[in-house]
Amino acid sequence: MKEDAGQSKKKIWEFLLNNNRIQCTWENFIAYYERYGSEACWAEYFNENIGVLLNDIDNPVITEEILSALIFADITEENFRKYISSVQLEPYKESLAKLEGMKIKVMIEEGLLPYNISFWDEMDDIASEYRVLYAERNKDAFVASLDDIELKDNEINRLLQSEVFASQEKKQILSKLDVTILGRETAKIIKELNFTISRVYTDTAWNILEEDDRYALLLNQLDAYKNEELPDLFAELASVYHQLIERTRHKFKFVHSDYNKKLLDKLIQKDYITSAEEEWIEKEDNKLFHMEKEHVITGYVKQFKV
């Protein structure tokens, strides 16, 4: 009979909660929890009345147990974010297996998931899609741990494209990649890196990329090459760049473009060419039978001395 009475009381409580027939106070909210725990109707009641309850978040009846229980309650992402941003919670220390992916993401964003290698490894099984976010929000600790963690190639790709990490940090991240598994997607990302990287990655990317993608790689990684190596690279580009293969003093001419201007300026810095001057020259249009002006860049390849 006592069990039946207890079930009856629980049903009454649930009816009151589900139908908002009870005053929305922390006292009533906690009273249900102390009797029946974090049942579905308890979490739903919090979902529906979060505004009222958070307005009274300084109520002394609220215990650490209640605050902790609400972390695991089945509530919406919007309300979960409202909750953890309104309450002074300690950084999370329990297993990530107790949390769904949405809560892991929100806790990362709100700074409640401190960086450690255990969480990094556990996240791989539970919410791997948020590991890059976890790394970005804990940049210094993440970079310091690189020697002790595993990175997947797709994570390396995303981290190399991230605006959070500095060039030196991206070099460290790239060093985690086994060059033997460097694929086309990574090669396309590498070609856009505007800082010099290890030649082992540059050379591998060059061999993987199509000609159209090699131009950006050459421009961005030009400083990684010795001058005597450049002719072989120019030979693998369009024929107009074959003007730069021969290391004797001779004149070259390129159509003016942003790319050509940047490439030739860098070649001046490397002392590969002596000059690169812009000029307008007359060019005959054979179809329209008149002369027109063409914007070009001219200069001289420097004589190679043994």
Coordinates of C-alpha atoms in Angstrom, one line a residue:
M1 CA 0.0 0.0 0.0
K2 CA 2.9 2.4 0.8
E3 CA 4.3 1.8 -2.7
D4 CA 1.0 2.5 -4.3
A5 CA 0.7 5.7 -2.2
G6 CA 4.2 6.7 -3.3
Q7 CA 3.4 6.2 -6.9
S8 CA 0.2 8.2 -6.6
K9 CA 2.1 11.1 -5.1
K10 CA 4.6 10.9 -7.9
K11 CA 1.8 11.0 -10.5
I12 CA 0.3 14.0 -8.8
W13 CA 3.7 15.8 -8.8
E14 CA 4.1 14.9 -12.5
F15 CA 0.6 16.2 -13.3
L16 CA 1.3 19.4 -11.5
L17 CA 4.7 19.9 -13.3
N18 CA 3.4 18.9 -16.7
N19 CA 0.4 21.2 -16.5
N20 CA 2.1 24.1 -14.7
R21 CA -0.3 23.7 -11.8
I22 CA 2.3 24.4 -9.3
Q23 CA 4.1 27.7 -8.4
C24 CA 7.4 27.9 -10.2
T25 CA 9.9 28.2 -7.5
W26 CA 13.3 26.6 -6.7
E27 CA 11.7 25.2 -3.5
N28 CA 9.1 23.2 -5.5
F29 CA 11.6 22.3 -8.2
I30 CA 14.1 20.9 -5.7
A31 CA 11.4 19.2 -3.7
Y32 CA 10.5 17.0 -6.7
Y33 CA 14.2 16.3 -7.3
E34 CA 14.8 15.2 -3.7
R35 CA 11.9 12.8 -3.9
Y36 CA 12.2 11.4 -7.5
G37 CA 15.5 12.5 -9.0
S38 CA 15.9 14.0 -12.5
E39 CA 12.9 12.5 -14.2
A40 CA 11.9 13.6 -17.7
C41 CA 9.1 15.8 -16.5
W42 CA 11.6 17.6 -14.1
A43 CA 13.9 18.5 -17.0
E44 CA 10.9 19.5 -19.2
Y45 CA 9.6 21.7 -16.4
F46 CA 13.1 23.4 -16.3
N47 CA 13.0 23.8 -20.0
E48 CA 9.7 25.6 -19.9
N49 CA 10.4 27.8 -16.9
I50 CA 14.1 28.5 -17.2
G51 CA 13.6 32.2 -17.3
V52 CA 11.7 32.3 -14.0
L53 CA 14.2 30.0 -12.3
L54 CA 17.3 31.7 -13.5
N55 CA 15.9 35.1 -12.3
D56 CA 16.1 33.6 -8.9
I57 CA 19.5 31.8 -9.3
D58 CA 20.9 33.3 -6.1
N59 CA 18.2 31.5 -4.0
P60 CA 20.1 29.9 -1.0
V61 CA 18.1 26.7 -1.3
I62 CA 19.9 25.8 -4.5
T63 CA 22.6 23.2 -3.8
E64 CA 25.7 22.1 -5.7
E65 CA 23.9 18.8 -6.3
I66 CA 21.0 20.5 -8.1
L67 CA 23.4 22.6 -10.2
S68 CA 25.3 19.5 -11.2
A69 CA 22.1 17.5 -11.9
L70 CA 21.0 20.2 -14.4
I71 CA 24.2 19.8 -16.4
F72 CA 23.0 16.3 -17.3
A73 CA 19.3 17.2 -17.7
D74 CA 17.7 16.7 -21.1
I75 CA 17.2 20.4 -22.1
T76 CA 17.5 22.3 -25.3
E77 CA 20.8 23.7 -26.5
E78 CA 19.5 27.3 -26.1
N79 CA 18.5 26.6 -22.5
F80 CA 21.6 24.7 -21.7
R81 CA 23.7 27.7 -22.9
K82 CA 21.5 30.1 -20.9
Y83 CA 22.0 27.9 -17.8
I84 CA 25.7 27.4 -17.8
S85 CA 26.3 31.1 -18.7
S86 CA 24.1 32.2 -15.8
V87 CA 25.5 29.9 -13.1
Q88 CA 28.9 29.9 -11.6
L89 CA 30.0 26.3 -12.3
E90 CA 33.3 24.7 -11.7
P91 CA 35.1 23.4 -14.8
Y92 CA 33.8 20.0 -15.8
K93 CA 35.9 17.1 -14.5
E94 CA 33.7 14.0 -15.1
S95 CA 33.7 11.6 -18.0
L96 CA 32.6 13.1 -21.3
A97 CA 30.6 9.9 -21.8
K98 CA 28.0 11.5 -19.5
L99 CA 27.4 14.3 -22.0
E100 CA 25.8 14.5 -25.4
G101 CA 27.7 16.1 -28.2
M102 CA 25.7 19.3 -28.1
K103 CA 26.6 19.9 -24.4
I104 CA 30.3 19.2 -25.1
K105 CA 30.2 21.8 -27.8
V106 CA 28.5 24.4 -25.7
M107 CA 30.8 23.8 -22.7
I108 CA 33.8 24.2 -24.9
E109 CA 32.4 27.5 -26.2
E110 CA 31.6 28.7 -22.7
G111 CA 35.0 27.8 -21.3
L112 CA 33.8 25.0 -18.9
L113 CA 35.7 22.2 -20.5
P114 CA 39.4 22.6 -19.5
Y115 CA 42.0 21.2 -21.9
N116 CA 43.6 18.0 -21.0
I117 CA 44.8 14.9 -23.0
S118 CA 42.3 12.6 -21.4
F119 CA 39.4 14.8 -22.7
W120 CA 41.1 15.0 -26.1
D121 CA 41.3 11.2 -26.4
E122 CA 37.8 10.6 -25.0
M123 CA 36.3 13.2 -27.4
D124 CA 37.6 11.2 -30.3
D125 CA 35.0 8.5 -29.5
I126 CA 32.2 10.7 -28.4
A127 CA 32.2 14.0 -30.3
S128 CA 35.2 14.0 -32.6
E129 CA 33.7 16.7 -34.7
Y130 CA 34.4 19.2 -31.9
R131 CA 38.0 18.4 -31.3
V132 CA 39.2 21.2 -33.6
L133 CA 36.9 23.7 -31.8
Y134 CA 38.4 22.3 -28.5
A135 CA 41.9 22.9 -29.8
E136 CA 41.0 26.4 -31.0
R137 CA 39.4 27.5 -27.7
N138 CA 42.4 26.1 -25.7
K139 CA 45.2 27.1 -28.2
D140 CA 48.2 27.4 -25.9
A141 CA 47.5 24.2 -24.0
F142 CA 46.7 22.3 -27.2
V143 CA 50.0 23.4 -28.9
A144 CA 52.0 22.5 -25.8
S145 CA 50.5 19.0 -25.9
L146 CA 51.2 18.2 -29.6
D147 CA 54.0 15.8 -28.9
D148 CA 51.6 13.7 -26.7
I149 CA 48.4 13.5 -28.8
E150 CA 47.3 12.0 -32.0
L151 CA 45.8 14.1 -34.8
K152 CA 43.8 12.8 -37.7
D153 CA 44.7 14.1 -41.2
N154 CA 41.3 15.8 -41.6
E155 CA 41.9 17.6 -38.2
I156 CA 45.3 18.8 -39.4
N157 CA 43.6 20.1 -42.6
R158 CA 41.1 22.1 -40.5
L159 CA 43.7 23.4 -38.1
L160 CA 45.9 24.6 -40.9
Q161 CA 43.0 26.6 -42.3
S162 CA 42.1 28.0 -38.9
E163 CA 42.6 31.7 -38.3
V164 CA 43.4 31.0 -34.6
F165 CA 46.9 29.6 -34.9
A166 CA 50.0 31.5 -35.8
S167 CA 52.4 30.4 -38.6
Q168 CA 54.9 28.7 -36.2
E169 CA 52.0 26.9 -34.5
K170 CA 50.7 25.7 -37.8
K171 CA 54.2 24.4 -38.6
Q172 CA 54.1 22.3 -35.5
I173 CA 50.6 21.0 -36.4
L174 CA 51.8 20.1 -39.9
S175 CA 54.7 18.2 -38.5
K176 CA 52.2 15.7 -37.0
L177 CA 51.2 14.6 -40.5
D178 CA 52.9 11.5 -41.9
V179 CA 54.0 12.7 -45.3
T180 CA 53.4 9.3 -46.8
I181 CA 49.7 9.8 -46.4
L182 CA 49.6 13.4 -47.6
G183 CA 46.6 13.6 -49.9
R184 CA 45.3 16.0 -52.5
E185 CA 43.1 17.8 -50.1
T186 CA 46.0 18.5 -47.8
A187 CA 48.2 19.5 -50.8
K188 CA 45.6 22.1 -51.8
I189 CA 45.6 23.5 -48.3
I190 CA 49.4 23.6 -48.2
K191 CA 49.7 25.5 -51.5
E192 CA 47.8 28.4 -49.8
L193 CA 50.1 28.6 -46.7
N194 CA 51.9 31.9 -46.9
F195 CA 54.8 30.9 -44.7
T196 CA 57.7 28.6 -45.4
I197 CA 57.2 25.0 -44.4
S198 CA 59.4 21.9 -44.4
R199 CA 60.5 20.8 -47.9
V200 CA 59.3 17.3 -47.3
Y201 CA 55.7 18.6 -47.4
T202 CA 56.4 21.1 -50.2
D203 CA 57.9 18.5 -52.5
T204 CA 55.2 16.0 -51.8
A205 CA 52.5 18.6 -52.4
W206 CA 54.2 19.7 -55.7
N207 CA 54.1 16.1 -57.0
I208 CA 50.5 15.6 -56.1
L209 CA 49.1 18.9 -57.4
E210 CA 47.9 19.6 -60.9
E211 CA 49.8 22.4 -62.8
D212 CA 47.1 25.0 -62.1
D213 CA 47.6 24.5 -58.4
R214 CA 51.4 24.5 -58.5
Y215 CA 51.6 28.3 -59.2
A216 CA 50.4 29.2 -55.7
L217 CA 52.6 26.6 -54.1
L218 CA 55.7 28.0 -55.9
L219 CA 54.9 31.6 -55.0
N220 CA 54.3 30.8 -51.3
Q221 CA 57.2 28.4 -50.9
L222 CA 59.7 30.0 -53.2
D223 CA 62.1 30.8 -50.3
A224 CA 62.3 27.1 -49.4
Y225 CA 64.1 26.5 -52.7
K226 CA 67.7 27.2 -53.7
N227 CA 68.1 29.2 -56.9
E228 CA 69.7 26.2 -58.7
E229 CA 66.5 24.2 -58.0
L230 CA 64.1 26.6 -59.6
P231 CA 64.7 25.8 -63.3
D232 CA 63.3 22.3 -62.8
L233 CA 60.2 23.8 -61.3
F234 CA 59.7 26.4 -64.0
A235 CA 60.1 23.5 -66.6
E236 CA 56.9 22.0 -65.1
L237 CA 54.8 25.1 -65.5
A238 CA 53.3 26.7 -68.6
S239 CA 55.8 27.4 -71.5
V240 CA 55.8 31.2 -70.8
Y241 CA 57.7 30.4 -67.6
H242 CA 60.4 28.5 -69.5
Q243 CA 61.9 31.9 -70.1
L244 CA 63.3 31.6 -66.6
I245 CA 64.9 28.2 -67.0
E246 CA 68.2 29.2 -68.6
R247 CA 70.6 30.7 -66.1
T248 CA 72.4 32.9 -68.6
R249 CA 71.8 36.6 -68.7
H250 CA 68.9 37.1 -71.1
K251 CA 65.7 39.2 -71.3
F252 CA 62.3 38.0 -70.4
K253 CA 58.8 39.4 -70.9
F254 CA 55.6 38.5 -69.1
V255 CA 52.1 39.8 -69.4
H256 CA 51.4 41.9 -66.4
S257 CA 49.3 40.1 -63.7
D258 CA 49.2 40.2 -59.9
Y259 CA 50.7 36.7 -59.8
N260 CA 53.6 37.5 -62.2
K261 CA 54.4 40.7 -60.4
K262 CA 54.6 39.0 -57.0
L263 CA 56.7 36.1 -58.5
L264 CA 59.2 38.3 -60.2
D265 CA 59.5 40.6 -57.1
K266 CA 60.4 37.5 -55.1
L267 CA 62.9 36.4 -57.7
I268 CA 64.6 39.8 -57.4
Q269 CA 64.8 39.3 -53.7
K270 CA 66.4 35.9 -54.3
D271 CA 68.9 37.5 -56.7
Y272 CA 67.6 35.1 -59.5
I273 CA 66.7 38.0 -61.8
T274 CA 68.2 41.5 -61.9
S275 CA 65.1 43.6 -62.5
A276 CA 61.4 43.5 -63.4
E277 CA 60.1 46.7 -64.9
E278 CA 56.5 47.4 -65.9
E279 CA 55.9 49.0 -69.3
W280 CA 53.3 49.4 -72.0
I281 CA 54.3 48.2 -75.5
E282 CA 52.5 48.3 -78.8
K283 CA 51.1 45.0 -80.0
E284 CA 49.4 44.4 -83.3
D285 CA 45.9 43.0 -83.2
N286 CA 45.8 40.8 -86.3
K287 CA 42.0 40.4 -86.2
L288 CA 41.2 44.1 -86.0
F289 CA 44.3 45.3 -88.0
H290 CA 45.4 48.0 -85.6
M291 CA 47.9 48.5 -82.8
E292 CA 47.0 48.3 -79.2
K293 CA 48.9 48.7 -75.9
E294 CA 49.9 45.7 -73.9
H295 CA 50.9 45.9 -70.2
V296 CA 54.0 43.8 -69.6
I297 CA 56.8 43.2 -67.2
T298 CA 60.3 42.9 -68.6
G299 CA 63.7 42.2 -67.1
Y300 CA 66.8 40.0 -67.1
V301 CA 67.6 36.7 -65.7
K302 CA 70.9 36.9 -63.8
Q303 CA 73.9 35.1 -65.1
F304 CA 74.6 32.1 -63.0
K305 CA 78.2 31.9 -61.7
V306 CA 79.7 28.6 -60.7

